XYZ file of N, CA and C in Angstrom:
477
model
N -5.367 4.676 18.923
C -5.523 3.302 18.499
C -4.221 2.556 18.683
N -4.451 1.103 18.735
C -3.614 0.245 19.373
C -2.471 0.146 18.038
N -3.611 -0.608 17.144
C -2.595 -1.112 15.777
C -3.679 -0.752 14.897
N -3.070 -0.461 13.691
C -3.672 -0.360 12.107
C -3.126 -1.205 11.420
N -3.698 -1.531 10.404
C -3.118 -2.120 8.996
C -3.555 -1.400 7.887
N -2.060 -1.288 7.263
C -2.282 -0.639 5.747
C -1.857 -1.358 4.771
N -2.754 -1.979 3.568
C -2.600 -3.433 2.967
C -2.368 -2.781 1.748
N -1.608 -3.314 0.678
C -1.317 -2.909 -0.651
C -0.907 -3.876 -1.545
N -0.846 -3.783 -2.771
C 0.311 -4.356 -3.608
C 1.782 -4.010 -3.698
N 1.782 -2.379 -3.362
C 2.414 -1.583 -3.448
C 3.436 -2.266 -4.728
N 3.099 -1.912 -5.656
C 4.135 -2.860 -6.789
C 3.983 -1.601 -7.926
N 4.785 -0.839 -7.705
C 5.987 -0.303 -6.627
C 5.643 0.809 -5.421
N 5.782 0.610 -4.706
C 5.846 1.733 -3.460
C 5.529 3.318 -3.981
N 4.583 4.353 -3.864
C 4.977 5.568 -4.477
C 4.511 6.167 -3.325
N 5.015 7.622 -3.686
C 4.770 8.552 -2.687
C 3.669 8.726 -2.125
N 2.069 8.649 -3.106
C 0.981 8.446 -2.611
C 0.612 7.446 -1.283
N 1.789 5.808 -1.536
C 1.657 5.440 -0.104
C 2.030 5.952 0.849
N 3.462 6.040 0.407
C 3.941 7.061 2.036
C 3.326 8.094 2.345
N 2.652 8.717 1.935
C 1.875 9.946 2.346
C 0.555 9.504 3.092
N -0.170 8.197 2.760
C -0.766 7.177 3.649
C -0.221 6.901 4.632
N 1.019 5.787 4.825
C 1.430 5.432 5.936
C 2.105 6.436 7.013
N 2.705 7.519 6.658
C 3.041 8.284 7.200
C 2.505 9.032 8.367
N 1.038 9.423 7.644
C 0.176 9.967 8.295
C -0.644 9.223 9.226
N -1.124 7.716 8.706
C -1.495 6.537 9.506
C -0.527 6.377 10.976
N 0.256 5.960 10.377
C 1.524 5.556 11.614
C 1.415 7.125 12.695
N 1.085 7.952 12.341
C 0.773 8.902 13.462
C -0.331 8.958 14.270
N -1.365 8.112 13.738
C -2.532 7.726 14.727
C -2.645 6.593 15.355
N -1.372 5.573 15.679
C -1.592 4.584 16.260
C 0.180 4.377 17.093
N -0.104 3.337 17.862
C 1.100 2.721 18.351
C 1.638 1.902 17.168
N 1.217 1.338 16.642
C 1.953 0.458 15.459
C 1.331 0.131 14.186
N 1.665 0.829 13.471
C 1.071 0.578 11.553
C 1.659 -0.879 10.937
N 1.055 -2.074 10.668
C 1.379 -2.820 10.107
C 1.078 -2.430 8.726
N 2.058 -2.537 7.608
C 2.267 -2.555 6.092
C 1.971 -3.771 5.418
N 1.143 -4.342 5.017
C 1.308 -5.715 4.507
C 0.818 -5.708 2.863
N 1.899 -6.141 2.513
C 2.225 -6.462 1.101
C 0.881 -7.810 0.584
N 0.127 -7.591 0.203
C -0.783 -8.113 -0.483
C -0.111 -8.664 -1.694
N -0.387 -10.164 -1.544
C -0.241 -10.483 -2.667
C -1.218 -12.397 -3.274
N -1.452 -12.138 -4.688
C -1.798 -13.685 -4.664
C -1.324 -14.823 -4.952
N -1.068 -15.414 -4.369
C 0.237 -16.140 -5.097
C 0.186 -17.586 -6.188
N -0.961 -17.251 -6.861
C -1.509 -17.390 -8.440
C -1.559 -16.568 -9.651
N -0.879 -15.146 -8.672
C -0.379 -14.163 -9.736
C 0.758 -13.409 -9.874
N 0.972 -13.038 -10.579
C 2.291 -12.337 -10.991
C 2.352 -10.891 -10.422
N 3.270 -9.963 -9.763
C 3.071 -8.832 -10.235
C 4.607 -8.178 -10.920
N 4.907 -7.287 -11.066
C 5.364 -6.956 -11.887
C 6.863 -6.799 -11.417
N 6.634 -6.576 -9.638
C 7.797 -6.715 -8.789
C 7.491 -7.908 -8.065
N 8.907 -8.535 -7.725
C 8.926 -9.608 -6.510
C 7.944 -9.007 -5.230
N 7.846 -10.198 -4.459
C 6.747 -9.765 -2.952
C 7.898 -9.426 -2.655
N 9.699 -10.421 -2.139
C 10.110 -9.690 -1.855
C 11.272 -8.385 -2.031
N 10.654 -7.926 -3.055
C 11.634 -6.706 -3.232
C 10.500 -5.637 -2.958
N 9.592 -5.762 -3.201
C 8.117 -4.911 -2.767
C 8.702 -4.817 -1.283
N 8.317 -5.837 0.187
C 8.531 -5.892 1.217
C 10.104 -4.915 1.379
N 11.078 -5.089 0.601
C 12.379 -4.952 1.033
C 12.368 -3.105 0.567
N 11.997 -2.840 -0.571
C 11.622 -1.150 -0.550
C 11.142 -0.534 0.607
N 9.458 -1.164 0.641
C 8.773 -0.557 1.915
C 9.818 -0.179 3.169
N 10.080 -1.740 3.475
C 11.079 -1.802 4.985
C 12.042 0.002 4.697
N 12.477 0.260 3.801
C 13.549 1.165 3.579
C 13.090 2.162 2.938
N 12.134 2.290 2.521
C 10.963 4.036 2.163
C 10.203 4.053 3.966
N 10.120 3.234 5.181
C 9.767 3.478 5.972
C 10.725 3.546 7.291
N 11.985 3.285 7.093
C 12.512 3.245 7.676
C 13.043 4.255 9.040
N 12.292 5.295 8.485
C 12.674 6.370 9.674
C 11.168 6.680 10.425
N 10.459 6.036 10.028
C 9.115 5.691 11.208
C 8.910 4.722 12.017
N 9.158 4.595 13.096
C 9.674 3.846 14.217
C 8.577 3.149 14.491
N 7.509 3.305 14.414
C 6.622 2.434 14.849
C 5.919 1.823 13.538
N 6.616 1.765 12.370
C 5.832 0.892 11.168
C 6.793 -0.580 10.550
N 5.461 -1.801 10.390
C 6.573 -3.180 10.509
C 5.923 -3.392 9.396
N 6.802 -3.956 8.431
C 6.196 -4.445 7.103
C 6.188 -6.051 7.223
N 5.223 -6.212 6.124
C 5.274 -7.588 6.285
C 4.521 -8.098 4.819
N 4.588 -9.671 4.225
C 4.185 -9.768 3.023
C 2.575 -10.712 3.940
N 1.679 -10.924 2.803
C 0.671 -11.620 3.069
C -0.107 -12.195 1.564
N -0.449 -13.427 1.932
C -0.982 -14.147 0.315
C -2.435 -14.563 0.796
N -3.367 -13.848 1.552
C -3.822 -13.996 1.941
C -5.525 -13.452 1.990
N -6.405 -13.205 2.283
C -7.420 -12.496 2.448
C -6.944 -11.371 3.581
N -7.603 -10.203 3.284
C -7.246 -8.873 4.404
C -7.380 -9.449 5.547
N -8.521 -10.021 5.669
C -9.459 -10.147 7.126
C -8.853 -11.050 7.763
N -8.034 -12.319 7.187
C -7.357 -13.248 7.629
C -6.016 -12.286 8.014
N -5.481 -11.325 7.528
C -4.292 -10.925 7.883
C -4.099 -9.703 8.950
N -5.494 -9.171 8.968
C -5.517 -8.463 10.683
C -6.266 -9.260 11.477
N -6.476 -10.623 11.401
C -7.034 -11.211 12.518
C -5.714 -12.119 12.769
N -4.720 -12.540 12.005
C -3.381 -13.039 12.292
C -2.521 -11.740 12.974
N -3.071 -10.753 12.767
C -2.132 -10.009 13.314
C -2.869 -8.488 14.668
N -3.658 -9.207 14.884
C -4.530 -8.817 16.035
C -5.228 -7.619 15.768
N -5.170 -7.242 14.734
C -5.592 -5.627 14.324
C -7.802 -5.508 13.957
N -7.912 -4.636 14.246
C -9.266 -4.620 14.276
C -10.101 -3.457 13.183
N -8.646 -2.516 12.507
C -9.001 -1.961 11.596
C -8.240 -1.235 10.734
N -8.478 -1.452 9.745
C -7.520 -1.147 8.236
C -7.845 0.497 7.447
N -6.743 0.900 7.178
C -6.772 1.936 6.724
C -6.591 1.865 5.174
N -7.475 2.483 4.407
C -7.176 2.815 2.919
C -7.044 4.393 2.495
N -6.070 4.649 1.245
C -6.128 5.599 0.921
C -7.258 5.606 -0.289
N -7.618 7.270 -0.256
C -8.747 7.322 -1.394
C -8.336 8.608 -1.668
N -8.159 8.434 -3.301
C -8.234 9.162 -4.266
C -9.207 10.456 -4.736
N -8.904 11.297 -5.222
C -10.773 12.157 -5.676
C -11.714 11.234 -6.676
N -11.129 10.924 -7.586
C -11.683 10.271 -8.632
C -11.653 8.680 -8.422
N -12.912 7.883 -8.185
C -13.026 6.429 -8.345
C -12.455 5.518 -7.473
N -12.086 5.946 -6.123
C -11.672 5.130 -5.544
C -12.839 4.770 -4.573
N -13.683 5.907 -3.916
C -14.615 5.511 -2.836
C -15.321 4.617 -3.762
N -16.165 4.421 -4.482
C -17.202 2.944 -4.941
C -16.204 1.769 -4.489
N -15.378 1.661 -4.902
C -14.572 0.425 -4.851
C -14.109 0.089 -2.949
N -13.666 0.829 -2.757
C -13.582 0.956 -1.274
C -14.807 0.602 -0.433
N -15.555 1.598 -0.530
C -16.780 1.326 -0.062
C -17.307 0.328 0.127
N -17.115 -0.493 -1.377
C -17.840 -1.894 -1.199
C -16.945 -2.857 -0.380
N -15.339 -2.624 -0.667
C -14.481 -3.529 0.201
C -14.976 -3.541 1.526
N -14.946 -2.273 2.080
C -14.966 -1.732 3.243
C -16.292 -2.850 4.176
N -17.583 -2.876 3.170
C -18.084 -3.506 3.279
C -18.177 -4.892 3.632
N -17.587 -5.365 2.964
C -17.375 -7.077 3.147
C -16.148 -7.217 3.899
N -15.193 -6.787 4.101
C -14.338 -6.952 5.090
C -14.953 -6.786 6.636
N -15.602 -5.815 6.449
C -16.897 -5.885 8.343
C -17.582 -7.338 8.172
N -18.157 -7.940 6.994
C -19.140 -8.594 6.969
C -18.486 -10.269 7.418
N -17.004 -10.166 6.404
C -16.485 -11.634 6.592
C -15.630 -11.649 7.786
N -15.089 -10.755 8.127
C -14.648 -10.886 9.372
C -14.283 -9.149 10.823
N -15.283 -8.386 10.581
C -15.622 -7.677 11.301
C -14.444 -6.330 11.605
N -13.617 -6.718 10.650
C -12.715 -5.694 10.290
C -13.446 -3.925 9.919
N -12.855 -3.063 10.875
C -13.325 -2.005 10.328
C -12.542 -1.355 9.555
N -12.674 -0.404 8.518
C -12.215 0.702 7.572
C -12.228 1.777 7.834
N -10.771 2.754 7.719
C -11.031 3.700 7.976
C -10.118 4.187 6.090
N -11.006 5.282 5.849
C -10.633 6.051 4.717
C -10.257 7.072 4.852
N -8.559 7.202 4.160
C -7.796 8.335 4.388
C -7.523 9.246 3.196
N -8.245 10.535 3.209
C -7.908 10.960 1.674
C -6.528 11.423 1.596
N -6.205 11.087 0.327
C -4.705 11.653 0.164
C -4.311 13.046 -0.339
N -3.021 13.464 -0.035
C -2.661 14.714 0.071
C -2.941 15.355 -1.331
N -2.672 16.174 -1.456
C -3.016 17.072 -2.608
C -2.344 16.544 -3.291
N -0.475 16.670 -3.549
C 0.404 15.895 -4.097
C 0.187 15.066 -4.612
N -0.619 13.964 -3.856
C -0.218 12.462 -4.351
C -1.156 12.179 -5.099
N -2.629 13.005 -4.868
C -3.716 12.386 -5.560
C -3.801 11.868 -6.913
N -2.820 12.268 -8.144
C -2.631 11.039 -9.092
C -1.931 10.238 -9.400
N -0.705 10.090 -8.212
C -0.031 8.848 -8.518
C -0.565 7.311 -8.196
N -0.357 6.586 -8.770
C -0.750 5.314 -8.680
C 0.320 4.106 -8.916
N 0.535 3.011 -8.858
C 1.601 2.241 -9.096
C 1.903 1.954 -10.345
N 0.523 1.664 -11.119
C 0.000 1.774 -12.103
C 0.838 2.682 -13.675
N 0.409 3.656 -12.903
C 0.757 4.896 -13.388
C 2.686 4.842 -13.864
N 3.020 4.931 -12.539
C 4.823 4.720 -12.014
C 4.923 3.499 -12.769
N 4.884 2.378 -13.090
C 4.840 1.240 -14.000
C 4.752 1.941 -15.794
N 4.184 2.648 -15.734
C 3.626 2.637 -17.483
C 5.056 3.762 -17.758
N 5.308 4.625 -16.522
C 6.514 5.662 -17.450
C 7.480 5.137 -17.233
N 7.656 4.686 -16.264
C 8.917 3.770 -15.859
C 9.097 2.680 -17.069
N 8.382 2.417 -17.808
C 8.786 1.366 -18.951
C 8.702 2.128 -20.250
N 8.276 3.238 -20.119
C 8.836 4.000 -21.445
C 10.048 4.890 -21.397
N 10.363 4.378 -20.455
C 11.581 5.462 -20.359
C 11.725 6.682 -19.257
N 11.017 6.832 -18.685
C 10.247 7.965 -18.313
C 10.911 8.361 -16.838
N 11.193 9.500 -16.166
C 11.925 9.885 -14.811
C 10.504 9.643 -13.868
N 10.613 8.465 -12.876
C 9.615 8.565 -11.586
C 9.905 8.987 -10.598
N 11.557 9.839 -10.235
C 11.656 10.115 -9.397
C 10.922 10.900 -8.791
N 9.767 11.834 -9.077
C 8.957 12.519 -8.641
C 7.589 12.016 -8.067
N 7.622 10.913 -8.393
C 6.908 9.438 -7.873
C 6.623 8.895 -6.791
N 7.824 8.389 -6.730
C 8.251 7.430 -5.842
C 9.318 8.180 -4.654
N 9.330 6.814 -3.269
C 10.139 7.763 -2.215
C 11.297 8.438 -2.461
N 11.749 9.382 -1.897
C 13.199 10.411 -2.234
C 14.389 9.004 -2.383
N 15.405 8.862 -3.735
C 16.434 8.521 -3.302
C 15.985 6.577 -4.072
N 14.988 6.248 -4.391
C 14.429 4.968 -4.222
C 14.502 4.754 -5.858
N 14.421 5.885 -6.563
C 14.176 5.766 -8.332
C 15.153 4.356 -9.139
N 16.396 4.475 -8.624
C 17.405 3.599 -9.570
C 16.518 2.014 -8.790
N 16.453 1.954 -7.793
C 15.969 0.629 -6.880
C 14.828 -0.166 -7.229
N 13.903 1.165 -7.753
C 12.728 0.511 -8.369
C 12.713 -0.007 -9.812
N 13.446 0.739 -10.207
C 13.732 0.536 -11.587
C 14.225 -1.025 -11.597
N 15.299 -0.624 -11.144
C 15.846 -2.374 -11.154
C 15.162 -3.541 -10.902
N 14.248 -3.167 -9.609
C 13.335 -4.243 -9.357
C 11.905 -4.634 -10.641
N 11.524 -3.251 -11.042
C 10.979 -3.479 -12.206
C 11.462 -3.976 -13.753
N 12.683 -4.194 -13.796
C 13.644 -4.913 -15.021
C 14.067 -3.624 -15.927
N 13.995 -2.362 -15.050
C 14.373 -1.584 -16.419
C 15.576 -0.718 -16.262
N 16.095 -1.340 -15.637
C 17.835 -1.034 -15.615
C 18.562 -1.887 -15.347
């Protein structure tokens, strides 16, 4: 495949993505990363300190370009020529939700889905998750990319 897109909040980046993009970016000439965001809402990190992690948790994969988007998916691989998006899925509760995306993204603009299950490792991290210990105090370095722990923190206000 030509190009993929792998769309997120990523707010904050965890290993579960990179273990997505990683593996993505090996089935194509070029993995676009795009930072999902709405920009009627808050998240918990800046878009760009979200964008500015990614760029540097991906940095040694040569063919992956990050980028932010406030946008609908379908509007952001048809701005960016791509014809199909990759999601990661979880064991527990992610295919319903997917599924149905997966759905309406073919329907509103003909975008296909491809679903990538994630590694053994990663299957319960979530950003979510990395957010709730990270504000109690809690070590995510086991989390999040090698080396990235103090970075996120900061970007999340808790150092």
């Amino acid at each position: 495949m030509d190009k993929l897109l792998y769309a997120g909040s990523f707010d904050p980046v965890t290993r579960g993505h990179m273990d997505i993009i990683a593996r993505a970016s090996a089935l194509c000439g070029e993995l676009i990363v795009a930072v999902m965001h709405n920009p009627d809402k808050r998240g918990a990190m800046a878009v760009a300190d979200r964008v500015r992690l990614l760029e540097k948790a991906c940095a040694g994969l040569g063919n992956v370009r990050v980028i932010a988007h406030g946008g609908l998916l379908v509007d952001c691989a048809r701005e960016n020529g791509v014809k199909a998006v990759v999601r990661g899925v979880r064991p527990l509760g992610d295919f319903d939700s997917e599924y149905q995306m997966a759905q309406v993204n073919r329907m509103l603009g003909g975008v296909e889905t491809l679903l990538m299950t994630t590694s053994e490792g990663c299957a319960s991290i979530s950003s979510s998750i990395v957010r709730q210990i990270a504000g109690f105090g809690g070590s995510i370095s086991h989390l999040v990319p090698a080396g990235m722990e103090e970075e996120i923190l900061a970007a999340l206000g808790q150092k």
